[in-house]
Amino acid sequence: MPTMIKKDDKAMEPPNEKPHRKIERDDVPESSNHIPPPESGVLKGGKVNSKTRALKAVTSIIADADENPQKKVNNETNGVQKQKTEDLSKRIGKFEYLFYKFLLVLLYICFGSFRYGQYQYHKMKLRIFSIIYNHAYTPQLIRQDVIPLKKIPKRLAAILEVKPVGDVGGGVTGLLNDASEIVCWTVSAGIKHLMLYDYDGILQRNVPELRMEIHSNLAKYFGPAHVPNYAVKIPHSNKIFYNLDGIETETDVGNEIEANQEKDKIAIEISLLSNRDGRETIVDLTKTMAELCAVNELSVSDITMDLVDSELKQLVGPEPDLLLYFGPSLDLQGFPPWHIRLTEFYWEKDNNEVIYSVFIRGLRQYAGCKVNVGK
Amino acid sequence: MKMPSIIQIQFVALKRLLVETKEQMCFAVKSIFQRVFAWVMSLSLFSWFYVNLQNILIKALRVGPVPEHVSFIMDGNRRYAKSRRLPVKKGHEAGGLTLLTLLYICKRLGVKCVSAYAFSIENFNRPKEEVDTLMNLFTVKLDEFAKRAKDYKDPLYGSKIRIVGDQSLLSPEMRKKIKKVEEITQDGDDFTLFICFPYTSRNDMLHTIRDSVEDHLENKSPRINIRKFTNKMYMGFHSNKCELLIRTSGHRRLSDYMLWQVHENATIEFSDTLWPNFSFFAMYLMILKWSFFSTIQKYNEKNHSLFEKIHESVPSIFKKKKTAMSLYNFPNPPISVSVTGDE
């Protein structure tokens, strides 16, 4: 088996770097590709979703009453002819239909106000949490928080997203800052692998900036003299960058000190993932396998779970143990599907910032601690 | 040195006694509550009221947007049985019952497709006894469903059942039976039920990869893309849009279920109740939530508030126009005077 895998590897690389497919992706306005699930889509909307707007939206379903029933009738006549009786009742029940619409709007309004209360409650909780869990830019404190836990994940993944440029912590700089903060926490907690996912691959495109940002943030936490070694990896293009190698910095002092340390001892490995590593990679793998089978280098019976798994491990990375999401309601955004088999999810309801309390509470959940401070 | 140890032993024994009595009491109180609750529910007036309320709620939600594909991870049957001190089999039976009632409700809500995680490939590692019970239960339920799907009077009439998963792991008789039932219910178009029986999502993906490769070899279909790949999965084109996934009993992971279907734009709901306790209202609230937010989302996409509509329809003559003007044509500002009095 291992010999075959090696062969496969060689063949695996070209499809990832085919230029034409990349161009195909670039000309599409990328952020518009992803349609979030309703709840998180609405909650992330920010100012657009005022209460009055929600009310308008909810009441608007009465206005377009004419579209829906016709569609439904059409479907049913297409489907089963025996159900004519039901059609009849529907035609008679125009008044009834309107009544149910009003009732639904009423239900929506009730639910909406309940949800609003819940939203405020969650926000309050988050504020309390952010007082209780505070890292104060001190890695020792983070370690102190982690030590009582029974276990910590081996590999951590986090889904990040770009916020509108006008918001606090928005735009690409905000994203880079969030990413580097998470890196610092992960290093301090003693976790060796981190996967950062963002749908559009913005992190992958701004690797030099990201490395600078991570470096300066680590310097903030650990002091400029003791910046831990880190490696930034892009599995998709198979590149690894160490620390600040190859980047010219203003002060070369930091670089010299690092050169003195042992280079091979890396405190954290950060891999950057994007939507490209999800479905597309699996389909690409299928294509490659099909090509290999066509030239008789591989037979269909050789395609086993182990082979696919090892290939995807090489192309994307191993399965993370804990996935943190910093949005208001769970939205996986196309995170590589093969890799979330047993992954534990953690997110904080109605939270929309990258904050330390989500990180540490996520670790607590993973450890199976039922101690909820602040409740 | 003996005295304290005796006291200690007695302490421990006392503690155990206390804990046990406490458990007994809790259980007794619980069962009394359950009995009272069941009695109240059995009153004809109350049940009449309950049924009617349910009907009205369902009909109301039906007129709004409703997810097309709802999926369940039925977790917690064993814990349910344990908490009620019943044999494991009873727990699974209760779970089956819950699924049937929820199916009926989903169908009436206008959901086109429901899928349920009945048995994972990993579950073959459970004790043989339990696996056998599950298999037996499954065949019984399968027959029942087939009968009901053909019964004109039954609410589940007109539904199609599909068993998806790696059927090579099942016994031949079982496979024959599945085939028969699938054929019987083939022409149901209103509603599709997918039962994932020996299923894991990775297995699903693997099978799709194999099928795609085979297809490619046979007819030399030149391109494999994501859409074609998705359509080849066990659930066909339903694979691409699972709008709502519900997992009961508190775990926050997918456990190898519907990974491909759910990892983009699907709402995943986790509930702490055990599956047999998962009631109509819990599911109703989840679907209402989905419906509420998708209404707002649709509205935001269309982006047509009344004001904007009017504003657009007004001809541009009536709107104030910004005209370009040179700075030197502006009226003069007031005299500028400095505080120091310099000229």
XYZ file of C-alpha atoms in Angstrom:
718
model
C 0.000 0.000 0.000
C 2.553 2.677 0.908
C 4.207 2.555 -2.504
C 0.941 3.266 -4.176
C 0.261 6.209 -1.937
C 3.565 7.704 -2.899
C 2.746 7.428 -6.555
C -0.524 9.055 -5.870
C 1.119 11.945 -4.115
C 3.091 12.927 -7.105
C 0.021 12.964 -9.192
C -1.849 14.794 -6.529
C 0.114 17.973 -6.693
C -0.547 19.201 -10.214
C -4.352 19.552 -10.007
C -3.998 21.859 -7.056
C -1.745 24.166 -8.924
C -3.414 24.187 -12.257
C -3.570 27.835 -13.169
C -6.856 27.833 -14.999
C -8.898 26.750 -12.035
C -7.465 29.487 -9.904
C -8.460 32.110 -12.389
C -11.930 30.676 -12.466
C -12.157 31.242 -8.771
C -10.686 34.690 -8.784
C -13.108 36.287 -11.166
C -16.083 35.357 -9.039
C -16.843 37.851 -6.288
C -15.987 35.434 -3.557
C -17.704 36.630 -0.475
C -21.011 36.474 -2.299
C -20.607 32.731 -2.762
C -21.460 31.809 0.739
C -25.044 32.001 1.860
C -25.109 31.711 5.625
C -27.934 29.821 7.331
C -30.826 32.129 8.152
C -30.205 32.744 11.817
C -26.550 33.642 11.696
C -27.071 35.525 8.447
C -29.646 37.732 10.061
C -27.853 38.172 13.363
C -24.583 39.092 11.700
C -26.248 41.693 9.539
C -25.539 44.466 12.006
C -27.300 47.745 11.543
C -29.407 46.554 8.650
C -31.518 44.505 11.014
C -33.184 47.023 13.223
C -36.238 45.939 15.137
C -38.543 47.880 12.882
C -37.011 46.270 9.870
C -37.552 42.812 11.297
C -41.153 43.741 12.005
C -41.603 44.957 8.444
C -40.062 41.786 7.097
C -42.326 39.633 9.198
C -45.467 41.483 8.229
C -44.487 41.475 4.579
C -45.500 37.836 4.258
C -49.130 38.904 4.349
C -48.548 41.122 1.348
C -47.172 38.434 -0.935
C -49.947 36.030 -0.104
C -50.770 35.514 -3.761
C -47.562 33.795 -4.762
C -47.492 30.879 -2.398
C -50.853 29.137 -2.621
C -50.706 28.870 -6.381
C -47.344 27.211 -6.204
C -48.584 24.760 -3.649
C -51.648 23.909 -5.688
C -49.475 23.378 -8.742
C -47.201 21.043 -6.877
C -50.026 18.968 -5.644
C -51.811 18.619 -8.937
C -48.550 17.554 -10.473
C -47.950 15.071 -7.742
C -51.012 13.112 -6.843
C -54.295 13.448 -8.637
C -56.312 11.834 -5.933
C -55.881 14.811 -3.696
C -58.300 17.007 -5.571
C -60.422 17.192 -2.481
C -57.645 18.995 -0.719
C -57.353 21.513 -3.524
C -61.005 22.251 -3.194
C -60.728 22.886 0.478
C -57.918 25.234 -0.282
C -59.964 27.202 -2.769
C -62.770 27.504 -0.312
C -60.417 28.328 2.446
C -59.102 31.590 1.080
C -60.386 33.294 4.172
C -58.976 30.560 6.328
C -55.672 30.908 4.562
C -55.515 34.594 5.394
C -56.433 33.832 8.967
C -53.502 31.461 9.289
C -51.198 34.038 7.776
C -52.217 36.519 10.433
C -51.763 33.886 13.074
C -48.305 33.129 11.771
C -47.371 36.803 11.883
C -48.609 36.884 15.448
C -46.481 33.845 16.255
C -43.499 35.482 14.596
C -43.959 38.623 16.629
C -44.218 36.641 19.855
C -41.163 34.637 18.963
C -39.307 37.763 17.882
C -39.868 39.520 21.163
C -38.894 36.405 23.065
C -35.765 36.153 20.982
C -34.968 39.784 21.640
C -35.113 39.161 25.366
C -32.926 36.124 24.921
C -30.480 38.187 22.904
C -30.162 40.750 25.681
C -29.735 38.006 28.248
C -26.953 36.407 26.236
C -25.228 39.742 25.764
C -25.348 40.319 29.507
C -23.911 36.893 30.131
C -21.110 37.550 27.683
C -20.254 40.798 29.422
C -20.029 39.014 32.749
C -17.887 36.293 31.200
C -15.526 38.829 29.750
C -14.976 40.178 33.259
C -14.469 36.738 34.761
C -12.214 35.410 32.049
C -9.561 37.963 31.307
C -6.145 37.120 29.973
C -4.648 40.576 30.567
C -2.079 39.822 27.848
C -0.285 37.517 30.253
C 0.433 33.974 29.076
C 0.917 32.776 32.655
C -2.695 33.620 33.426
C -3.927 31.703 30.415
C -1.866 28.708 31.493
C -3.336 29.046 34.991
C -6.813 28.861 33.464
C -5.929 25.763 31.501
C -4.088 23.756 34.170
C -7.177 22.597 36.133
C -8.681 21.056 32.986
C -8.537 17.297 32.686
C -7.549 17.328 29.030
C -6.974 19.779 26.254
C -7.442 19.211 22.531
C -4.468 18.204 20.475
C -5.597 20.204 17.499
C -7.703 23.284 17.633
C -9.572 24.826 14.738
C -11.218 28.204 14.523
C -13.486 29.726 11.919
C -12.839 33.414 11.364
C -14.655 35.869 9.209
C -14.133 39.356 7.895
C -16.397 41.972 9.361
C -17.557 45.059 7.508
C -14.760 47.612 7.186
C -16.652 50.247 9.141
C -17.077 48.135 12.287
C -14.699 47.859 15.192
C -12.192 45.142 14.356
C -13.448 45.034 10.793
C -11.672 44.664 7.492
C -8.576 42.629 6.750
C -6.542 44.200 9.560
C -9.214 43.200 12.039
C -9.134 39.651 10.719
C -5.340 39.477 10.981
C -5.485 40.810 14.505
C -8.120 38.237 15.510
C -6.054 35.443 14.000
C -2.897 36.476 15.822
C -4.765 36.813 19.124
C -6.011 33.260 18.816
C -2.477 32.136 18.021
C -1.229 33.746 21.222
C -3.917 32.124 23.353
C -3.297 28.746 21.780
C 0.449 28.978 22.408
C -0.139 30.010 25.994
C -2.608 27.187 26.560
C -0.029 24.721 25.325
C -1.806 23.476 22.215
C 0.595 22.652 19.409
C -1.624 22.721 16.331
C -4.019 25.371 15.194
C -6.122 25.471 12.048
C -7.463 28.835 11.000
C -10.271 28.780 8.509
C -11.718 31.666 6.608
C -14.077 31.175 3.720
C -12.437 33.465 1.178
C -8.829 32.540 1.924
C -7.912 36.074 2.907
C -5.427 34.809 5.477
C -3.727 32.702 2.822
C -3.333 35.712 0.609
C -1.876 37.902 3.339
C 0.690 35.579 4.816
C 3.518 38.137 5.249
C 1.206 40.533 7.052
C -0.145 37.711 9.160
C 3.335 36.609 10.190
C 4.275 40.157 11.162
C 1.066 40.491 13.118
C 1.592 37.189 14.916
C 5.138 38.175 15.727
C 4.219 41.529 17.172
C 1.350 40.041 19.139
C 3.512 37.259 20.524
C 6.031 39.895 21.476
C 3.288 41.697 23.333
C 2.439 38.569 25.308
C 5.860 37.047 25.892
C 8.151 40.043 25.613
C 10.241 40.771 22.518
C 13.139 38.639 23.782
C 11.143 35.442 24.187
C 8.975 35.211 21.130
C 8.142 31.500 20.692
C 8.869 29.843 17.378
C 5.943 29.401 15.077
C 5.370 27.922 11.661
C 2.684 29.091 9.272
C 1.546 26.420 6.861
C -0.652 26.579 3.795
C -1.612 22.984 3.044
C -3.288 23.914 -0.214
C -0.132 25.218 -1.866
C 2.123 23.087 0.339
C 4.190 25.934 1.772
C 5.663 26.406 5.211
C 7.013 29.630 6.655
C 9.043 29.795 9.858
C 8.858 32.785 12.144
C 9.837 35.905 10.253
C 12.318 34.255 7.896
C 12.538 36.163 4.687
C 10.705 39.209 5.940
C 12.666 42.399 6.473
C 11.778 43.951 9.784
C 12.614 47.352 11.148
C 14.554 45.980 14.075
C 16.748 43.083 13.263
C 17.454 42.495 16.944
C 14.484 40.188 17.323
C 15.658 38.090 14.434
C 19.119 37.654 15.890
C 17.797 36.489 19.208
C 15.603 33.982 17.476
C 18.539 32.720 15.483
C 20.186 31.839 18.778
C 17.280 29.708 19.888
C 16.822 26.166 18.733
C 15.182 26.445 15.390
C 13.695 22.994 15.315
C 11.616 23.437 18.447
C 8.404 24.929 17.173
C 5.873 25.980 19.757
C 2.939 26.135 17.383
C 2.046 25.110 13.881
C -0.635 27.203 12.239
C -2.314 25.924 9.109
C -4.439 28.244 7.042
C -7.501 26.780 5.366
C -10.131 28.192 3.085
C -13.226 27.024 1.284
C -10.937 25.647 -1.420
C -9.884 22.867 0.967
C -13.427 21.625 1.396
C -15.579 20.062 -1.260
C -13.334 21.122 -4.102
C -10.371 19.210 -2.729
C -12.409 16.041 -2.417
C -13.651 16.405 -5.968
C -10.107 17.069 -7.157
C -8.962 13.944 -5.389
C -11.693 12.009 -7.186
C -10.541 13.408 -10.507
C -6.957 12.429 -9.858
C -8.008 8.954 -8.831
C -10.126 8.645 -11.943
C -7.166 9.650 -14.084
C -4.912 7.182 -12.309
C -7.482 4.438 -12.780
C -7.753 5.303 -16.446
C -4.071 4.593 -16.937
C -4.315 1.464 -14.773
C -2.068 2.706 -12.021
C -4.849 2.282 -9.507
C -7.841 0.000 -9.417
C -11.227 0.917 -8.055
C -10.985 -1.717 -5.360
C -7.867 0.018 -4.044
C -9.843 3.102 -3.146
C -10.439 2.470 0.519
C -11.289 4.557 3.520
C -7.651 4.503 4.653
C -6.333 5.682 1.316
C -8.775 8.569 1.018
C -8.222 9.493 4.624
C -4.444 9.550 4.332
C -4.633 11.559 1.117
C -6.935 14.138 2.627
C -4.783 14.281 5.719
C -1.902 15.193 3.508
C -3.811 17.678 1.418
C -5.648 19.439 4.206
C -4.389 18.235 7.545
C -5.558 16.014 10.360
C -8.961 16.159 11.980
C -9.272 18.890 14.613
C -10.557 17.992 18.072
C -12.323 21.206 18.872
C -13.770 23.775 16.533
C -14.364 27.264 17.821
C -16.698 29.610 16.070
C -16.913 33.244 17.039
C -20.254 34.081 15.477
C -23.793 34.326 16.836
C -25.057 30.894 15.789
C -23.233 27.887 14.430
C -22.379 28.288 10.760
C -19.740 25.911 9.453
C -19.183 27.965 6.287
C -17.927 25.036 4.278
C -15.228 23.852 6.665
C -13.636 20.749 5.104
C -16.384 18.135 5.516
C -14.119 15.130 5.806
C -12.442 16.647 8.827
C -15.360 17.404 11.119
C -16.352 13.819 11.757
C -16.027 13.773 15.524
C -15.009 17.359 16.070
C -16.577 19.018 19.058
C -18.143 22.384 18.261
C -18.192 25.379 20.477
C -19.711 28.776 19.954
C -21.336 31.309 22.215
C -24.874 32.312 21.332
C -25.272 35.893 20.113
C -21.598 36.623 20.383
C -20.016 38.300 17.402
C -16.451 39.004 18.521
C -13.276 37.048 18.864
C -13.011 37.051 22.641
C -11.024 35.084 25.148
C -14.035 33.813 27.084
C -15.220 31.807 24.066
C -11.785 30.267 23.746
C -11.444 29.243 27.367
C -15.043 28.109 27.718
C -14.611 26.028 24.601
C -11.626 24.326 26.187
C -13.653 23.777 29.329
C -16.435 22.114 27.402
C -13.914 19.911 25.700
C -12.474 18.865 29.038
C -15.940 17.868 30.150
C -15.946 20.301 33.037
C -19.400 21.078 34.231
C -18.312 23.929 36.446
C -19.918 27.002 35.013
C -18.566 30.029 36.739
C -20.829 32.989 36.425
C -24.115 31.172 36.313
C -6.700 2.376 65.402
C -9.660 0.096 64.840
C -12.281 2.434 66.155
C -12.005 5.152 63.524
C -12.002 2.626 60.740
C -15.255 1.129 61.971
C -16.750 4.555 62.229
C -15.514 5.287 58.758
C -17.093 2.149 57.388
C -20.325 3.039 59.037
C -20.109 6.520 57.635
C -19.609 5.198 54.163
C -22.475 2.783 54.549
C -24.693 5.553 55.836
C -23.725 7.756 52.951
C -24.520 5.045 50.477
C -27.830 4.433 52.152
C -28.650 8.121 51.953
C -27.720 8.348 48.300
C -29.750 5.286 47.474
C -32.811 6.445 49.340
C -32.497 9.801 47.656
C -32.392 8.139 44.266
C -35.363 5.991 45.146
C -37.314 9.021 46.299
C -36.441 10.944 43.177
C -37.505 8.079 41.016
C -40.761 7.629 42.919
C -41.603 11.311 42.689
C -40.726 11.344 39.026
C -42.894 8.364 38.230
C -45.794 9.859 40.175
C -45.464 13.055 38.194
C -45.353 11.103 34.989
C -48.458 9.200 35.941
C -50.325 12.359 36.864
C -49.224 13.966 33.625
C -50.339 10.962 31.616
C -53.667 10.990 33.432
C -54.235 14.665 32.668
C -53.293 14.054 29.057
C -55.756 11.213 28.840
C -58.689 13.395 29.846
C -60.796 13.749 26.769
C -61.230 17.495 27.051
C -57.569 18.096 27.462
C -56.529 15.830 24.634
C -59.127 17.479 22.414
C -57.673 20.849 23.250
C -54.132 19.618 22.692
C -54.876 18.087 19.317
C -56.653 21.194 18.145
C -53.886 23.484 19.304
C -51.395 21.328 17.479
C -53.478 21.437 14.317
C -53.811 25.179 14.372
C -50.112 25.706 15.015
C -49.158 23.385 12.182
C -51.514 25.037 9.746
C -50.206 28.453 10.695
C -46.575 27.538 10.177
C -47.427 25.865 6.913
C -48.216 29.145 5.185
C -44.758 30.530 5.849
C -41.381 29.328 4.584
C -40.586 25.793 5.710
C -37.297 23.870 5.374
C -37.241 21.361 2.573
C -35.026 18.799 4.198
C -34.988 18.171 7.940
C -32.632 15.688 9.473
C -32.502 14.029 12.877
C -29.755 12.452 14.895
C -31.733 10.273 17.244
C -29.490 10.146 20.236
C -30.394 9.232 23.804
C -32.592 6.140 23.529
C -30.389 4.129 25.844
C -30.072 6.861 28.410
C -33.834 7.256 28.321
C -34.305 3.593 29.058
C -31.761 3.780 31.870
C -33.368 6.804 33.468
C -36.728 5.050 33.504
C -35.245 1.718 34.534
C -36.520 -0.021 31.459
C -34.705 -2.520 29.272
C -32.705 -0.970 26.422
C -35.133 -2.393 23.900
C -37.964 -0.303 25.293
C -35.874 2.811 24.850
C -35.343 2.098 21.197
C -39.017 1.349 20.749
C -39.931 4.676 22.311
C -37.463 6.344 19.982
C -39.089 4.735 16.968
C -42.447 5.978 18.111
C -41.171 9.523 18.476
C -39.778 9.397 14.966
C -43.105 8.285 13.520
C -45.052 11.067 15.232
C -42.546 13.706 14.210
C -42.594 12.398 10.649
C -46.298 12.873 10.513
C -45.958 16.433 11.758
C -43.187 17.220 9.289
C -45.288 15.923 6.451
C -48.192 18.104 7.429
C -45.911 21.117 7.723
C -44.956 20.706 4.096
C -41.412 19.454 4.635
C -40.428 17.569 1.499
C -37.807 15.294 2.899
C -36.792 13.944 6.283
C -33.741 11.899 7.049
C -32.873 10.097 10.245
C -29.707 8.513 11.559
C -30.990 5.120 12.600
C -27.833 3.083 12.768
C -24.200 3.997 12.363
C -21.614 1.624 10.965
C -19.783 2.158 14.245
C -22.823 0.803 16.086
C -21.909 -2.703 14.963
C -19.403 -2.513 17.798
C -22.191 -2.548 20.362
C -23.095 -5.792 22.137
C -24.539 -8.308 19.724
C -27.779 -8.547 21.623
C -28.513 -4.896 21.156
C -27.580 -4.931 17.492
C -30.003 -7.803 16.960
C -32.787 -5.989 18.782
C -32.188 -2.932 16.669
C -32.292 -4.982 13.486
C -35.533 -6.666 14.517
C -37.101 -3.421 15.539
C -36.048 -1.912 12.255
C -37.695 -4.619 10.177
C -40.900 -4.312 12.180
C -40.985 -0.552 11.752
C -40.187 -0.876 8.093
C -43.206 -3.104 7.535
C -45.385 -0.791 9.536
C -44.278 2.218 7.565
C -44.797 0.477 4.240
C -48.295 -0.489 5.260
C -49.130 3.013 6.357
C -47.664 4.621 3.272
C -50.047 2.542 1.174
C -53.089 3.096 3.337
C -55.239 5.784 1.819
C -56.688 6.786 5.165
C -53.398 7.043 6.941
C -51.727 10.427 7.368
C -48.470 9.047 6.069
C -50.090 8.045 2.782
C -48.119 8.981 -0.296
C -44.673 8.934 1.207
C -41.619 7.291 -0.172
C -39.067 5.473 1.945
C -35.464 5.042 1.010
C -32.916 3.153 3.046
C -29.485 4.617 2.490
C -26.117 3.413 3.616
C -23.691 0.611 3.104
C -26.049 -2.295 2.631
C -23.293 -4.785 2.040
C -23.012 -4.957 5.820
C -26.555 -6.281 6.204
C -27.818 -9.822 5.962
C -29.228 -10.955 2.590
C -32.784 -11.373 3.926
C -32.647 -7.868 5.244
C -31.531 -6.521 1.900
C -34.341 -8.345 0.139
C -36.830 -6.891 2.538
C -35.488 -3.370 2.094
C -35.704 -3.702 -1.655
C -39.272 -4.868 -1.417
C -40.342 -2.009 0.793
C -38.597 0.548 -1.388
C -40.424 -0.817 -4.414
C -43.787 -0.719 -2.696
C -43.464 2.918 -1.773
C -41.743 3.978 -4.954
C -44.433 6.221 -6.357
C -44.856 8.464 -3.339
C -43.948 11.950 -4.451
C -45.101 14.190 -1.660
C -42.689 13.202 0.961
C -39.451 11.275 1.125
C -38.059 9.585 4.175
C -34.419 8.638 4.198
C -33.442 6.147 6.844
C -29.708 6.013 7.259
C -29.136 2.424 8.130
C -25.609 1.366 8.426
C -24.473 4.827 7.436
C -21.567 7.079 8.093
C -20.897 10.199 6.155
C -17.328 9.270 5.366
C -18.567 5.999 3.967
C -21.035 7.975 1.867
C -18.264 10.152 0.479
C -16.055 7.148 -0.184
C -18.842 5.400 -2.044
C -19.417 8.526 -4.112
C -15.736 8.780 -4.958
C -15.752 5.171 -6.106
C -18.901 5.603 -8.154
C -17.576 8.731 -9.785
C -14.339 7.004 -10.685
C -16.215 4.032 -12.126
C -18.451 6.296 -14.143
C -15.470 8.123 -15.430
C -13.891 4.870 -16.530
C -16.995 3.537 -18.222
C -18.280 6.360 -20.321
C -15.320 8.661 -20.136
C -17.404 11.492 -18.785
C -14.778 14.191 -18.950
C -15.600 16.358 -15.994
C -16.420 15.610 -12.426
C -17.658 18.692 -10.629
C -19.120 19.380 -7.250
C -22.706 19.299 -8.438
C -22.388 15.952 -10.188
C -20.505 14.584 -7.211
C -23.262 15.666 -4.851
C -25.968 14.139 -6.995
C -24.218 10.812 -6.845
C -24.399 10.613 -3.080
C -26.815 8.294 -1.340
C -29.506 10.911 -0.991
C -29.272 12.201 -4.529
C -30.044 15.835 -5.075
C -31.400 16.073 -1.545
C -27.784 15.873 -0.463
C -27.123 19.468 -1.238
C -29.716 21.144 0.879
C -30.273 19.927 4.345
C -31.623 23.085 5.897
C -32.086 21.894 9.423
C -30.216 19.258 11.373
C -31.451 18.429 14.845
C -29.321 16.531 17.298
C -30.732 15.545 20.664
C -29.198 14.658 24.007
C -26.611 17.340 24.346
C -23.570 16.314 22.360
C -22.159 19.037 20.195
C -20.704 17.088 17.365
C -21.895 15.511 14.148
C -20.635 11.975 14.817
C -19.980 11.224 11.180
C -23.413 12.159 9.954
C -24.321 14.358 6.993
C -20.925 16.068 6.932
C -21.108 16.919 3.257
C -24.710 18.002 3.430
C -24.459 20.171 6.467
C -21.118 21.920 6.324
C -22.436 24.741 4.199
C -25.394 26.973 4.987
C -27.340 24.561 7.143
C -28.748 25.341 10.538
C -27.601 22.871 13.153
C -29.645 22.710 16.320
C -28.516 20.917 19.424
C -31.034 19.977 22.053
C -30.364 18.632 25.523
C -33.464 16.450 25.725
C -33.206 12.749 25.067
C -34.682 11.609 21.775
C -37.776 9.795 23.104
C -38.619 12.943 25.083
C -38.173 15.192 22.078
C -41.657 16.543 21.711
C -43.763 18.275 19.144
C -43.253 21.656 20.762
C -39.479 21.416 20.813
C -39.380 20.661 17.111
C -42.039 23.222 16.372
C -40.023 25.918 18.083
C -36.934 25.021 16.069
C -38.789 25.145 12.774
C -40.523 28.359 13.793
C -37.144 29.871 14.527
C -35.826 28.795 11.161
C -38.915 30.100 9.462
C -38.748 33.435 11.293
C -35.139 34.100 10.395
C -35.454 32.925 6.823
C -38.392 35.289 6.335
C -36.207 38.163 7.430
C -33.337 36.907 5.326
C -35.499 36.697 2.229
C -36.812 40.153 2.905
C -33.286 41.515 3.238
C -32.290 39.886 -0.024
C -35.188 41.438 -1.871
C -34.476 44.681 -0.088
C -37.769 46.290 -0.840
C -38.983 48.422 1.984
C -41.970 50.541 1.109
C -39.994 53.747 1.362
C -37.341 52.543 -1.047
C -39.980 51.477 -3.525
C -41.622 54.898 -3.483
C -38.294 56.623 -3.628
C -37.330 54.646 -6.690
C -40.584 55.193 -8.474
C -40.516 58.987 -8.091
C -39.066 60.508 -11.233
C -35.696 62.107 -10.799
C -36.944 65.639 -11.550
C -38.517 65.854 -8.146
C -35.455 64.759 -6.318
C -32.921 67.307 -5.242
C -29.884 67.173 -7.379
C -26.409 67.994 -6.267
C -24.968 70.458 -8.707
C -21.284 70.931 -9.131
C -20.176 74.474 -8.304
C -16.861 76.182 -8.164
C -15.580 77.240 -4.749
C -15.286 80.816 -5.914
C -18.979 81.076 -6.705
C -19.942 80.501 -3.053
C -21.142 83.464 -0.978
C -18.387 85.022 1.107
C -17.867 83.626 4.636
C -17.930 86.012 7.678
C -14.797 88.034 8.430
C -12.061 85.983 10.013
C -10.692 87.561 13.198
C -7.886 86.198 15.341
C -8.088 86.255 19.162
C -4.731 87.930 19.479
C -6.050 90.969 17.629
C -3.378 90.859 14.934
C -4.325 92.227 11.610
